[in-house]
Short mmCIF file of C-alpha atoms and ligand atoms in Angstrom, two decimals:
data_model
loop_
_atom_site.label_atom_id
_atom_site.label_comp_id
_atom_site.label_asym_id
_atom_site.label_seq_id
_atom_site.Cartn_x
_atom_site.Cartn_y
_atom_site.Cartn_z
CA MET I 147 44.42 -11.37 -7.79
CA PRO I 148 47.38 -11.15 -10.23
CA GLY I 149 46.28 -10.35 -13.77
CA ALA I 150 42.66 -9.59 -12.77
CA PRO I 151 41.21 -6.45 -14.41
CA PRO I 152 40.86 -3.47 -12.06
CA MET I 153 37.58 -3.12 -10.19
CA LEU I 154 35.12 -0.85 -11.97
CA GLN I 155 34.40 2.09 -9.66
CA ILE I 156 31.27 3.84 -10.82
CA GLN I 157 30.31 7.37 -9.72
CA ASN I 158 27.23 9.49 -10.13
CA TYR I 159 27.13 11.95 -13.03
CA ILE I 160 25.70 15.17 -11.60
CA ASN I 161 26.03 18.68 -13.02
CA GLY I 162 28.43 17.43 -15.70
CA GLU I 163 30.85 15.89 -13.22
CA PHE I 164 31.51 12.45 -11.79
CA VAL I 165 30.93 12.62 -8.05
CA PRO I 166 30.77 10.12 -5.18
CA PRO I 167 27.50 9.60 -3.31
CA VAL I 168 27.15 12.14 -0.49
CA ALA I 169 26.84 9.47 2.21
CA GLY I 170 29.86 7.59 0.81
CA ARG I 171 28.02 4.26 0.63
CA TYR I 172 28.64 1.79 -2.21
CA LEU I 173 27.09 -1.44 -3.43
CA ASP I 174 28.83 -4.40 -5.04
CA ASN I 175 28.41 -4.87 -8.77
CA ILE I 176 28.45 -8.52 -9.81
CA ASP I 177 29.51 -10.13 -13.07
CA PRO I 178 26.72 -12.71 -13.55
CA ALA I 179 28.79 -14.90 -15.86
CA LEU I 180 31.39 -15.36 -13.11
CA GLY I 181 29.21 -14.95 -10.04
CA GLN I 182 31.85 -12.56 -8.70
CA VAL I 183 32.02 -8.95 -7.59
CA TYR I 184 33.83 -6.86 -10.21
CA GLY I 185 33.10 -3.33 -9.15
CA GLN I 186 31.21 -0.93 -6.97
CA ILE I 187 28.41 1.51 -7.58
CA PRO I 188 27.09 4.40 -5.48
CA ASP I 189 24.28 3.51 -3.09
CA SER I 190 22.74 6.95 -3.59
CA ASP I 191 19.89 8.37 -1.54
CA ALA I 192 17.51 11.33 -1.45
CA THR I 193 20.38 13.78 -0.86
CA ASP I 194 22.08 12.76 -4.11
CA ILE I 195 18.77 12.96 -5.96
CA ALA I 196 18.15 16.43 -4.50
CA ARG I 197 21.56 17.57 -5.81
CA ALA I 198 20.77 16.14 -9.22
CA VAL I 199 17.43 17.95 -9.26
CA GLU I 200 19.11 21.24 -8.33
CA ALA I 201 21.62 20.81 -11.15
CA ALA I 202 18.84 19.96 -13.59
CA GLU I 203 16.76 22.96 -12.52
CA ALA I 204 19.73 25.27 -12.95
CA ALA I 205 20.40 23.90 -16.44
CA PHE I 206 16.77 23.99 -17.57
CA PRO I 207 16.28 27.67 -18.62
CA ALA I 208 19.21 27.62 -21.04
CA TRP I 209 18.43 24.11 -22.34
CA ARG I 210 14.78 24.88 -23.09
CA ALA I 211 15.75 28.18 -24.71
CA MET I 212 18.31 26.51 -26.97
CA PRO I 213 16.94 26.19 -30.53
CA ALA I 214 15.60 22.68 -31.05
CA GLU I 215 17.96 22.11 -33.95
CA LYS I 216 20.99 22.85 -31.78
CA ARG I 217 19.72 20.58 -29.00
CA GLY I 218 19.12 17.90 -31.59
CA ARG I 219 22.64 18.21 -32.96
CA LEU I 220 24.08 17.60 -29.51
CA LEU I 221 22.01 14.44 -29.22
CA VAL I 222 23.15 13.26 -32.65
CA ARG I 223 26.71 13.81 -31.46
CA VAL I 224 26.01 11.49 -28.52
CA ALA I 225 24.65 8.93 -31.02
CA ASP I 226 27.86 9.17 -33.04
CA LEU I 227 29.96 8.67 -29.92
CA ILE I 228 27.93 5.60 -28.94
CA GLU I 229 28.62 4.16 -32.39
CA ARG I 230 32.31 4.99 -32.18
CA ASN I 231 32.47 3.27 -28.79
CA LEU I 232 30.32 0.32 -29.85
CA GLU I 233 32.78 -2.42 -28.98
CA ARG I 234 33.68 -0.95 -25.59
CA LEU I 235 30.00 -0.51 -24.71
CA ALA I 236 29.07 -3.99 -25.96
CA GLN I 237 31.80 -5.58 -23.84
CA ALA I 238 30.68 -3.58 -20.80
CA GLU I 239 27.01 -4.48 -21.35
CA SER I 240 27.80 -8.16 -21.75
CA ARG I 241 29.93 -8.25 -18.63
CA ASP I 242 27.41 -6.34 -16.54
CA ASN I 243 24.30 -8.20 -17.68
CA GLY I 244 25.54 -11.65 -18.74
CA LYS I 245 24.14 -11.34 -22.27
CA PRO I 246 26.13 -12.65 -25.24
CA VAL I 247 28.46 -9.93 -26.47
CA THR I 248 27.24 -10.68 -30.00
CA LEU I 249 23.72 -9.60 -28.95
CA ALA I 250 24.96 -6.43 -27.25
CA ARG I 251 27.00 -5.61 -30.35
CA THR I 252 24.18 -6.15 -32.84
CA VAL I 253 21.08 -5.10 -30.87
CA ASP I 254 21.55 -3.25 -27.57
CA ILE I 255 24.24 -0.74 -28.45
CA PRO I 256 23.20 0.05 -32.06
CA ARG I 257 19.65 0.62 -30.85
CA ALA I 258 20.89 2.94 -28.10
CA ALA I 259 22.67 5.00 -30.76
CA SER I 260 19.50 4.96 -32.90
CA ASN I 261 17.47 6.32 -29.99
CA PHE I 262 19.67 9.41 -29.74
CA ALA I 263 19.86 9.86 -33.51
CA PHE I 264 16.12 9.37 -33.94
CA PHE I 265 15.01 11.88 -31.31
CA GLY I 266 17.88 14.27 -32.05
CA THR I 267 16.62 14.61 -35.63
CA GLY I 268 12.94 13.96 -34.80
CA ILE I 269 12.58 17.06 -32.66
CA GLY I 270 13.09 19.12 -35.81
CA HIS I 271 9.92 17.56 -37.25
CA PHE I 272 7.80 17.94 -34.14
CA ALA I 273 4.91 20.30 -34.90
CA SER I 274 1.88 21.30 -32.89
CA GLU I 275 -1.71 21.83 -33.99
CA SER I 276 -3.71 24.92 -34.80
CA HIS I 277 -7.50 25.10 -35.05
CA PHE I 278 -9.08 27.77 -37.17
CA GLN I 279 -12.71 28.82 -36.55
CA GLU I 280 -13.80 30.75 -39.65
CA GLY I 281 -14.29 34.41 -38.72
CA VAL I 282 -14.23 33.68 -34.98
CA ALA I 283 -10.86 32.67 -33.61
CA VAL I 284 -7.66 30.81 -34.16
CA ASN I 285 -6.40 28.42 -31.55
CA TYR I 286 -2.84 27.24 -31.56
CA THR I 287 -1.15 24.77 -29.26
CA VAL I 288 2.28 25.28 -27.78
CA ARG I 289 4.10 22.28 -26.37
CA HIS I 290 6.31 23.32 -23.48
CA PRO I 291 8.94 21.05 -21.95
CA LEU I 292 7.88 19.90 -18.48
CA GLY I 293 11.04 20.91 -16.61
CA VAL I 294 12.92 18.25 -14.66
CA VAL I 295 11.78 14.69 -15.39
CA GLY I 296 12.73 11.29 -13.95
CA CYS I 297 13.67 8.25 -16.05
CA ILE I 298 13.93 4.84 -14.38
CA SER I 299 14.90 1.77 -16.37
CA PRO I 300 15.41 -1.99 -15.84
CA TRP I 301 18.37 -4.36 -16.21
CA ASN I 302 17.42 -6.48 -19.20
CA LEU I 303 18.30 -4.08 -22.05
CA PRO I 304 20.26 -1.61 -19.95
CA LEU I 305 21.58 1.08 -22.31
CA TYR I 306 18.89 0.52 -24.91
CA LEU I 307 15.96 1.23 -22.55
CA PHE I 308 17.82 3.93 -20.63
CA THR I 309 18.37 5.93 -23.83
CA TRP I 310 14.84 5.16 -25.07
CA LYS I 311 13.60 7.46 -22.29
CA ILE I 312 16.40 9.96 -21.94
CA ALA I 313 16.70 10.87 -25.63
CA PRO I 314 13.08 12.06 -26.15
CA ALA I 315 13.05 13.80 -22.76
CA LEU I 316 16.15 15.81 -23.65
CA ALA I 317 15.06 16.42 -27.25
CA ALA I 318 11.82 17.98 -26.01
CA GLY I 319 13.81 20.44 -23.88
CA ASN I 320 13.58 18.82 -20.45
CA CYS I 321 16.42 18.20 -18.04
CA VAL I 322 16.69 14.68 -16.71
CA VAL I 323 17.47 12.81 -13.50
CA ALA I 324 17.91 9.19 -14.53
CA LYS I 325 18.52 5.97 -12.64
CA PRO I 326 19.58 2.74 -14.32
CA SER I 327 19.02 -0.56 -12.57
CA GLU I 328 21.49 -1.07 -9.76
CA ILE I 329 22.13 -4.54 -11.26
CA THR I 330 23.38 -3.15 -14.59
CA PRO I 331 24.88 0.32 -14.10
CA ALA I 332 28.00 0.09 -16.31
CA THR I 333 26.84 1.41 -19.68
CA ALA I 334 24.80 4.18 -18.05
CA TYR I 335 28.03 5.28 -16.37
CA LEU I 336 29.86 5.21 -19.71
CA LEU I 337 27.02 7.19 -21.28
CA GLY I 338 27.82 10.00 -18.83
CA GLU I 339 31.38 10.06 -20.18
CA LEU I 340 30.13 10.24 -23.75
CA CYS I 341 27.72 13.08 -22.90
CA GLN I 342 30.61 15.00 -21.37
CA GLU I 343 32.67 14.41 -24.52
CA ALA I 344 29.75 15.45 -26.74
CA GLY I 345 29.56 18.79 -24.93
CA LEU I 346 26.12 18.31 -23.39
CA PRO I 347 25.75 21.28 -21.01
CA ALA I 348 26.30 20.47 -17.34
CA GLY I 349 23.13 19.49 -15.44
CA VAL I 350 21.05 18.69 -18.52
CA LEU I 351 21.40 14.96 -17.88
CA ASN I 352 22.15 13.61 -14.41
CA ILE I 353 22.70 9.89 -13.84
CA VAL I 354 22.32 8.71 -10.25
CA HIS I 355 23.06 5.12 -9.29
CA GLY I 356 21.55 3.11 -6.48
CA THR I 357 18.71 0.86 -5.48
CA GLY I 358 15.08 1.22 -6.48
CA PRO I 359 13.70 1.58 -2.95
CA ARG I 360 16.25 4.27 -2.03
CA ALA I 361 17.41 6.25 -5.09
CA GLY I 362 14.47 5.33 -7.35
CA GLN I 363 11.91 6.09 -4.70
CA ALA I 364 13.56 9.49 -4.05
CA ILE I 365 13.12 10.36 -7.74
CA VAL I 366 9.46 9.34 -7.68
CA GLU I 367 8.81 11.29 -4.46
CA HIS I 368 10.72 14.44 -5.35
CA PRO I 369 8.15 17.24 -5.49
CA ARG I 370 9.91 19.16 -8.28
CA ILE I 371 10.27 16.22 -10.67
CA LYS I 372 7.32 16.71 -12.99
CA ALA I 373 7.06 13.37 -14.76
CA ILE I 374 8.24 9.81 -14.36
CA SER I 375 8.97 7.52 -17.28
CA PHE I 376 9.39 4.04 -15.84
CA THR I 377 10.10 0.64 -17.39
CA GLY I 378 10.14 -2.37 -15.11
CA GLY I 379 7.98 -4.87 -13.31
CA THR I 380 4.21 -4.48 -12.87
CA LYS I 381 4.43 -4.56 -9.06
CA THR I 382 7.00 -1.76 -9.04
CA GLY I 383 4.88 0.19 -11.53
CA GLU I 384 1.89 -0.12 -9.24
CA HIS I 385 3.93 1.16 -6.31
CA ILE I 386 5.26 4.10 -8.35
CA ALA I 387 1.75 5.00 -9.53
CA ARG I 388 0.53 4.97 -5.94
CA THR I 389 3.27 7.41 -4.94
CA ALA I 390 3.32 9.68 -7.98
CA GLY I 391 -0.43 9.69 -8.77
CA PRO I 392 -1.49 11.82 -5.77
CA MET I 393 1.33 14.24 -6.64
CA PHE I 394 -0.28 14.69 -10.11
CA LYS I 395 2.91 13.75 -11.90
CA LYS I 396 2.74 12.68 -15.50
CA LEU I 397 3.40 8.95 -15.64
CA SER I 398 4.47 6.59 -18.38
CA LEU I 399 4.60 2.98 -17.21
CA GLU I 400 6.06 0.22 -19.41
CA LEU I 401 5.56 -2.97 -17.42
CA GLY I 402 5.68 -6.74 -17.61
CA GLY I 403 4.34 -9.17 -20.19
CA LYS I 404 3.31 -12.78 -20.74
CA ASN I 405 3.15 -12.70 -24.47
CA PRO I 406 1.38 -15.26 -26.66
CA ASN I 407 2.92 -16.58 -29.85
CA LEU I 408 0.10 -17.95 -32.04
CA VAL I 409 1.17 -20.42 -34.70
CA PHE I 410 -1.51 -21.37 -37.24
CA ALA I 411 -1.27 -24.48 -39.40
CA ASP I 412 -0.99 -22.50 -42.64
CA CYS I 413 2.14 -20.61 -41.55
CA ASP I 414 5.62 -20.77 -43.04
CA LEU I 415 6.68 -23.39 -40.54
CA ASP I 416 10.38 -22.97 -41.02
CA ALA I 417 10.24 -19.21 -40.40
CA ALA I 418 7.85 -19.69 -37.48
CA VAL I 419 10.16 -22.19 -35.78
CA ARG I 420 13.32 -20.19 -36.39
CA THR I 421 11.87 -16.93 -35.09
CA SER I 422 10.01 -18.59 -32.22
CA VAL I 423 13.29 -19.95 -30.89
CA GLN I 424 14.59 -16.37 -30.92
CA SER I 425 11.43 -14.89 -29.40
CA SER I 426 11.57 -17.52 -26.66
CA PHE I 427 15.22 -17.37 -25.70
CA ALA I 428 16.85 -14.15 -26.94
CA ASN I 429 18.66 -12.49 -24.04
CA GLN I 430 17.93 -15.67 -22.01
CA GLY I 431 14.21 -14.93 -22.30
CA GLN I 432 14.73 -11.67 -20.40
CA ILE I 433 13.00 -9.37 -22.87
CA CYS I 434 9.58 -8.03 -21.97
CA LEU I 435 8.49 -8.87 -25.54
CA CYS I 436 9.57 -12.54 -25.48
CA GLY I 437 6.77 -14.90 -26.46
CA SER I 438 6.69 -17.33 -23.57
CA ARG I 439 3.35 -19.00 -24.39
CA ILE I 440 3.52 -20.74 -27.74
CA LEU I 441 0.04 -21.76 -28.92
CA ILE I 442 0.16 -24.10 -31.92
CA GLU I 443 -2.72 -25.26 -34.13
CA ARG I 444 -3.12 -28.98 -33.55
CA PRO I 445 -2.46 -30.31 -37.10
CA ILE I 446 1.14 -29.01 -37.00
CA TYR I 447 1.72 -29.37 -33.25
CA GLU I 448 4.04 -32.39 -33.38
CA GLN I 449 5.92 -31.13 -36.42
CA PHE I 450 6.46 -27.69 -34.83
CA LYS I 451 7.49 -29.26 -31.54
CA GLN I 452 10.13 -31.54 -33.09
CA ALA I 453 11.64 -28.77 -35.23
CA PHE I 454 11.56 -26.34 -32.29
CA LEU I 455 13.28 -28.78 -29.92
CA GLU I 456 15.95 -29.57 -32.51
CA ARG I 457 16.83 -25.90 -32.77
CA VAL I 458 16.74 -25.37 -29.01
CA ALA I 459 19.23 -28.24 -28.62
CA GLY I 460 21.62 -26.25 -30.85
CA LEU I 461 21.66 -23.14 -28.63
CA THR I 462 25.10 -22.90 -27.05
CA VAL I 463 24.95 -21.88 -23.40
CA GLY I 464 28.14 -20.43 -21.96
CA ASP I 465 30.65 -17.62 -21.70
CA PRO I 466 28.89 -14.44 -22.92
CA LEU I 467 32.17 -13.14 -24.30
CA ALA I 468 32.61 -16.16 -26.62
CA GLU I 469 31.52 -15.41 -30.19
CA THR I 470 29.71 -18.75 -30.50
CA THR I 471 27.56 -18.35 -27.39
CA ARG I 472 23.84 -17.96 -27.99
CA GLN I 473 22.68 -18.13 -24.35
CA GLY I 474 24.57 -16.18 -21.72
CA ALA I 475 24.05 -15.95 -17.97
CA LEU I 476 20.89 -14.85 -16.22
CA VAL I 477 21.31 -11.43 -14.70
CA SER I 478 21.68 -12.39 -11.03
CA GLU I 479 21.60 -15.26 -8.60
CA ALA I 480 18.28 -14.06 -7.19
CA HIS I 481 16.77 -14.00 -10.66
CA LEU I 482 18.17 -17.45 -11.48
CA GLU I 483 16.51 -18.76 -8.32
CA LYS I 484 13.23 -17.11 -9.26
CA VAL I 485 13.26 -18.72 -12.71
CA GLN I 486 14.20 -22.09 -11.20
CA SER I 487 11.25 -21.79 -8.83
CA TYR I 488 8.98 -21.42 -11.88
CA ILE I 489 10.49 -24.57 -13.41
CA ALA I 490 9.60 -26.40 -10.20
CA LEU I 491 6.12 -24.85 -10.30
CA ALA I 492 5.58 -25.97 -13.91
CA GLN I 493 6.51 -29.52 -12.89
CA SER I 494 4.21 -29.44 -9.89
CA GLU I 495 1.40 -28.19 -12.14
CA GLY I 496 1.82 -31.30 -14.28
CA GLY I 497 4.00 -29.90 -17.08
CA ARG I 498 6.08 -32.37 -19.12
CA LEU I 499 9.66 -31.18 -19.43
CA LEU I 500 10.70 -31.44 -23.10
CA ALA I 501 14.04 -29.67 -22.87
CA GLY I 502 16.34 -28.01 -20.35
CA GLY I 503 15.32 -27.35 -16.79
CA ARG I 504 18.76 -27.48 -15.22
CA ARG I 505 21.42 -25.04 -14.16
CA VAL I 506 24.54 -25.10 -16.37
CA GLN I 507 28.05 -24.88 -14.97
CA PRO I 508 30.39 -24.20 -17.89
CA GLU I 509 34.00 -25.25 -17.56
CA GLY I 510 36.62 -22.58 -16.99
CA ARG I 511 36.18 -19.00 -15.91
CA CYS I 512 32.35 -19.11 -15.95
CA ALA I 513 31.94 -22.10 -13.62
CA GLY I 514 30.32 -19.93 -10.93
CA GLY I 515 27.97 -18.07 -13.30
CA TYR I 516 24.17 -18.02 -13.33
CA PHE I 517 23.48 -20.14 -16.40
CA LEU I 518 20.31 -22.05 -17.14
CA GLU I 519 19.38 -24.39 -19.97
CA PRO I 520 16.69 -23.14 -22.37
CA THR I 521 13.62 -24.88 -21.01
CA VAL I 522 10.48 -26.10 -22.78
CA PHE I 523 7.30 -27.55 -21.23
CA GLU I 524 4.13 -28.99 -22.68
CA GLY I 525 0.95 -30.36 -21.18
CA LEU I 526 0.10 -27.36 -19.01
CA ALA I 527 -3.40 -25.93 -18.79
CA PRO I 528 -3.64 -22.49 -20.46
CA ASP I 529 -4.85 -20.96 -17.21
CA CYS I 530 -2.31 -22.44 -14.80
CA ARG I 531 0.10 -20.13 -12.96
CA THR I 532 3.02 -21.05 -15.22
CA ASN I 533 0.97 -19.80 -18.17
CA ARG I 534 -0.29 -16.65 -16.46
CA GLU I 535 2.65 -15.25 -14.50
CA GLU I 536 5.68 -13.52 -15.97
CA ILE I 537 8.76 -15.73 -15.56
CA PHE I 538 11.16 -13.45 -17.48
CA GLY I 539 13.66 -16.22 -18.19
CA PRO I 540 14.41 -18.98 -20.69
CA VAL I 541 11.23 -20.96 -20.04
CA VAL I 542 8.39 -21.45 -22.55
CA THR I 543 5.32 -23.64 -22.82
CA LEU I 544 3.87 -25.32 -25.91
CA THR I 545 0.09 -25.77 -26.07
CA PRO I 546 -2.03 -27.13 -28.95
CA PHE I 547 -5.28 -25.38 -29.93
CA ASP I 548 -8.15 -26.41 -32.20
CA THR I 549 -9.92 -23.22 -33.22
CA GLU I 550 -9.11 -19.56 -33.72
CA ALA I 551 -11.58 -18.65 -30.98
CA GLU I 552 -9.84 -20.97 -28.54
CA ALA I 553 -6.43 -19.55 -29.43
CA LEU I 554 -7.69 -16.02 -28.87
CA GLN I 555 -9.33 -16.88 -25.58
CA TRP I 556 -6.10 -18.35 -24.25
CA ALA I 557 -3.95 -15.59 -25.74
CA ASN I 558 -6.07 -13.03 -23.90
CA GLY I 559 -6.33 -15.08 -20.71
CA THR I 560 -3.72 -13.26 -18.65
CA ASP I 561 -3.62 -9.92 -16.85
CA TYR I 562 -0.90 -8.76 -19.23
CA GLY I 563 -1.22 -7.25 -22.70
CA LEU I 564 2.18 -6.18 -23.97
CA SER I 565 2.84 -7.97 -27.27
CA ALA I 566 1.70 -10.90 -29.42
CA THR I 567 3.02 -12.68 -32.47
CA ILE I 568 0.84 -14.32 -35.12
CA TRP I 569 2.11 -16.84 -37.66
CA THR I 570 -0.19 -17.41 -40.64
CA ARG I 571 -0.24 -16.99 -44.43
CA ASP I 572 -3.94 -16.07 -44.36
CA LEU I 573 -4.07 -12.29 -44.55
CA ASP I 574 -7.69 -12.08 -43.41
CA ARG I 575 -6.97 -14.16 -40.36
CA ALA I 576 -3.80 -12.24 -39.58
CA HIS I 577 -5.68 -8.95 -39.35
CA ARG I 578 -8.77 -10.45 -37.71
CA VAL I 579 -6.75 -12.06 -34.93
CA ALA I 580 -4.48 -9.02 -34.53
CA HIS I 581 -7.49 -6.77 -33.96
CA GLN I 582 -8.87 -9.06 -31.27
CA VAL I 583 -5.74 -9.85 -29.35
CA HIS I 584 -5.25 -7.70 -26.24
CA ALA I 585 -1.71 -6.49 -26.85
CA GLY I 586 -0.23 -3.06 -27.45
CA VAL I 587 2.24 -4.43 -30.01
CA VAL I 588 1.35 -7.18 -32.52
CA TRP I 589 3.79 -8.79 -34.93
CA ILE I 590 2.61 -10.81 -37.92
CA ASN I 591 5.13 -13.32 -39.27
CA THR I 592 8.00 -11.59 -37.50
CA TRP I 593 9.20 -10.59 -34.04
CA LEU I 594 11.03 -7.62 -32.49
CA LEU I 595 10.99 -5.68 -35.75
CA ARG I 596 10.87 -2.06 -34.61
CA ASP I 597 10.18 1.24 -36.30
CA LEU I 598 10.96 3.98 -33.79
CA ARG I 599 8.06 6.10 -35.09
CA THR I 600 5.42 3.63 -33.89
CA PRO I 601 3.63 3.80 -30.52
CA PHE I 602 5.06 1.33 -28.04
CA GLY I 603 3.43 0.12 -24.84
CA GLY I 604 1.09 -2.33 -23.23
CA MET I 605 -2.59 -2.89 -22.53
CA LYS I 606 -4.00 -4.13 -19.19
CA ASN I 607 -1.33 -4.64 -16.50
CA SER I 608 1.46 -4.20 -19.04
CA GLY I 609 1.40 -0.47 -18.71
CA VAL I 610 -0.11 2.94 -19.01
CA GLY I 611 0.69 5.30 -21.88
CA ARG I 612 2.76 4.85 -24.99
CA GLU I 613 6.36 5.67 -25.80
CA GLY I 614 8.11 5.92 -29.15
CA GLY I 615 8.03 8.55 -31.90
CA LEU I 616 5.72 11.48 -31.39
CA GLU I 617 4.05 9.73 -28.44
CA ALA I 618 7.25 10.13 -26.44
CA LEU I 619 7.65 13.78 -27.42
CA ARG I 620 4.03 14.42 -26.46
CA PHE I 621 4.54 12.70 -23.11
CA PHE I 622 7.54 14.85 -22.31
CA THR I 623 5.74 18.12 -23.13
CA GLU I 624 2.80 20.03 -21.71
CA PRO I 625 0.32 21.27 -24.32
CA GLN I 626 -0.97 24.79 -23.87
CA ASN I 627 -3.78 26.10 -26.03
CA ILE I 628 -3.81 29.78 -26.96
CA CYS I 629 -7.02 31.24 -28.38
CA VAL I 630 -6.92 34.49 -30.40
CA LYS I 631 -10.23 36.16 -31.22
CA LEU I 632 -10.38 37.37 -34.80
P1 LIG Q 751 11.96 -3.65 -11.44
O1 LIG Q 751 10.57 -3.17 -11.46
O2 LIG Q 751 12.43 -4.42 -10.29
O3 LIG Q 751 12.97 -2.44 -11.59
C1 LIG Q 751 12.93 -1.50 -12.64
C2 LIG Q 751 13.63 -0.23 -12.21
O4 LIG Q 751 12.88 0.37 -11.14
C3 LIG Q 751 15.02 -0.47 -11.64
O5 LIG Q 751 15.86 0.62 -11.96
C4 LIG Q 751 14.76 -0.53 -10.16
O6 LIG Q 751 15.91 -0.27 -9.41
C5 LIG Q 751 13.72 0.55 -10.01
N1 LIG Q 751 12.89 0.49 -8.82
C6 LIG Q 751 12.60 -0.56 -8.02
N2 LIG Q 751 11.82 -0.18 -6.99
C7 LIG Q 751 11.59 1.15 -7.15
C8 LIG Q 751 10.86 2.13 -6.41
N3 LIG Q 751 10.20 1.84 -5.28
N4 LIG Q 751 10.84 3.40 -6.85
C9 LIG Q 751 11.49 3.72 -7.98
N5 LIG Q 751 12.22 2.86 -8.71
C10 LIG Q 751 12.26 1.58 -8.31
O7 LIG Q 751 12.14 -4.45 -12.81
P2 LIG Q 751 13.40 -5.28 -13.29
O8 LIG Q 751 14.60 -4.39 -13.28
O9 LIG Q 751 13.43 -6.56 -12.52
O10 LIG Q 751 13.03 -5.54 -14.81
C11 LIG Q 751 12.27 -6.60 -15.24
C12 LIG Q 751 10.84 -6.17 -15.49
O11 LIG Q 751 10.80 -5.10 -16.43
C13 LIG Q 751 10.00 -7.27 -16.10
O12 LIG Q 751 8.75 -7.31 -15.47
C14 LIG Q 751 9.85 -6.83 -17.54
O13 LIG Q 751 8.71 -7.33 -18.19
C15 LIG Q 751 9.80 -5.35 -17.42
N6 LIG Q 751 10.15 -4.71 -18.68
C16 LIG Q 751 9.16 -4.08 -19.38
C17 LIG Q 751 9.44 -3.52 -20.62
C18 LIG Q 751 8.39 -2.79 -21.39
O14 LIG Q 751 8.76 -2.07 -22.31
N7 LIG Q 751 7.12 -2.92 -21.09
C19 LIG Q 751 10.78 -3.63 -21.21
C20 LIG Q 751 11.73 -4.31 -20.38
C21 LIG Q 751 11.41 -4.84 -19.15
P3 LIG Q 751 16.90 -1.46 -8.95
O15 LIG Q 751 16.93 -2.50 -9.99
O16 LIG Q 751 18.17 -0.76 -8.82
O17 LIG Q 751 16.35 -1.93 -7.65
#
């Protein structure tokens, strides 16, 4: 097509070089805002993973022996390069994922840089314990890197979640074989370029592209990969645990969510409405932390609803590259269809559609893209499927409640336990409810505010283990206790 940009041809990054998949197979990469193929990515298999593991094993002795400060400086250099390439990465992320470029520019890419900077400097503060028994012995703990570890990440926050795993793994002295989602490979590919430029030694980080069942599964099954850090769906997590568990691999599983957003009558209504619109629809509702069940205390139900719907009506759906767009495309046609099936389910379960519900076909270049209106339902029972299953799209439900106990019962009434948000001015209630809600992350009067030092992860089917700060460095190391008799 005259004037069309060249197709993006992605390669694997193994042993410091960009290489084609051994079997020579490729998959199409689709721009979800156009609904068109715009590039190709390797359809890697177990042979490519085996090569990546060999490269990582060869690099490991020197990488683990490198003083932590020097390793950290290399990671900080990668952070600097991400910042210097912010616009290029944001454009690539937006095109690959369908998210508004403004979001990629202000959240995804800066946070990816922060991940490298945080763990690059954090490793210098990582200390281990010693236990002194008066007159008897001293025990001290050494934390060894594990060796070669696997990092597998999803498509919703591609570079942000990819680096969230890779940075602590590398900082702790491991070598990594990583696979981004096949649906959003572009920024992971560019990260390989930046690592090369930063002077990361060959083989320390290997990025292999391909599908979950083929390339991902080969990582999980590889006998010499010591640990798997996985973020993705609960079903996939279950499958990975079943494979890796009997191999005694260390596992960190960050899985799905169906997060409650509890709005009490004494809250700052304006702030609650404003932030709830964000927590419902940011990234088209495709953030594991989105609050898709909004529970509202009855006295302010109507007022909240009206203000919420007014703001939702102002969300511009359209071309992700336009500066004014607030809602981009969903990540794929299959995902759009899945979310649409949940809209049909909500209607069949008796939900009243208050806003949205339809596919959007913007005029111009994005006419074939996977756009959906932000969708709001009310009138659904708290225990219906729409209110229990993860939709992972721009669909939320509003439900009134009468008592704190009722709100808590409904908030806790799903198999998930990732995050919760509480809106109230009553400090006692805020803490009381926070302590009783089954969620690994609780926000009070805010949402998505992150401090990278805090433990991050889910309860119940939302995951096993915690990432973030020292938790991540502990996960990626093996403690060894050494006892010296006095
Ligand atoms: P998936 O579980 O489908 O995929 C996640 C990653 O696992 C992808 O890279 C995928 O590859 C890969 N994969 C799939 N099958 C296997 C397998 N058998 N072995 C190894 N790897 C495999 O999740 P999505 O990408 O659809 O992401 C959405 C999900 O992620 C939602 O449930 C969301 O809640 C969750 N999530 C959780 C977060 C958290 O922190 N708790 C944060 C963000 C998202 P490929 O895509 O190439 O097939």
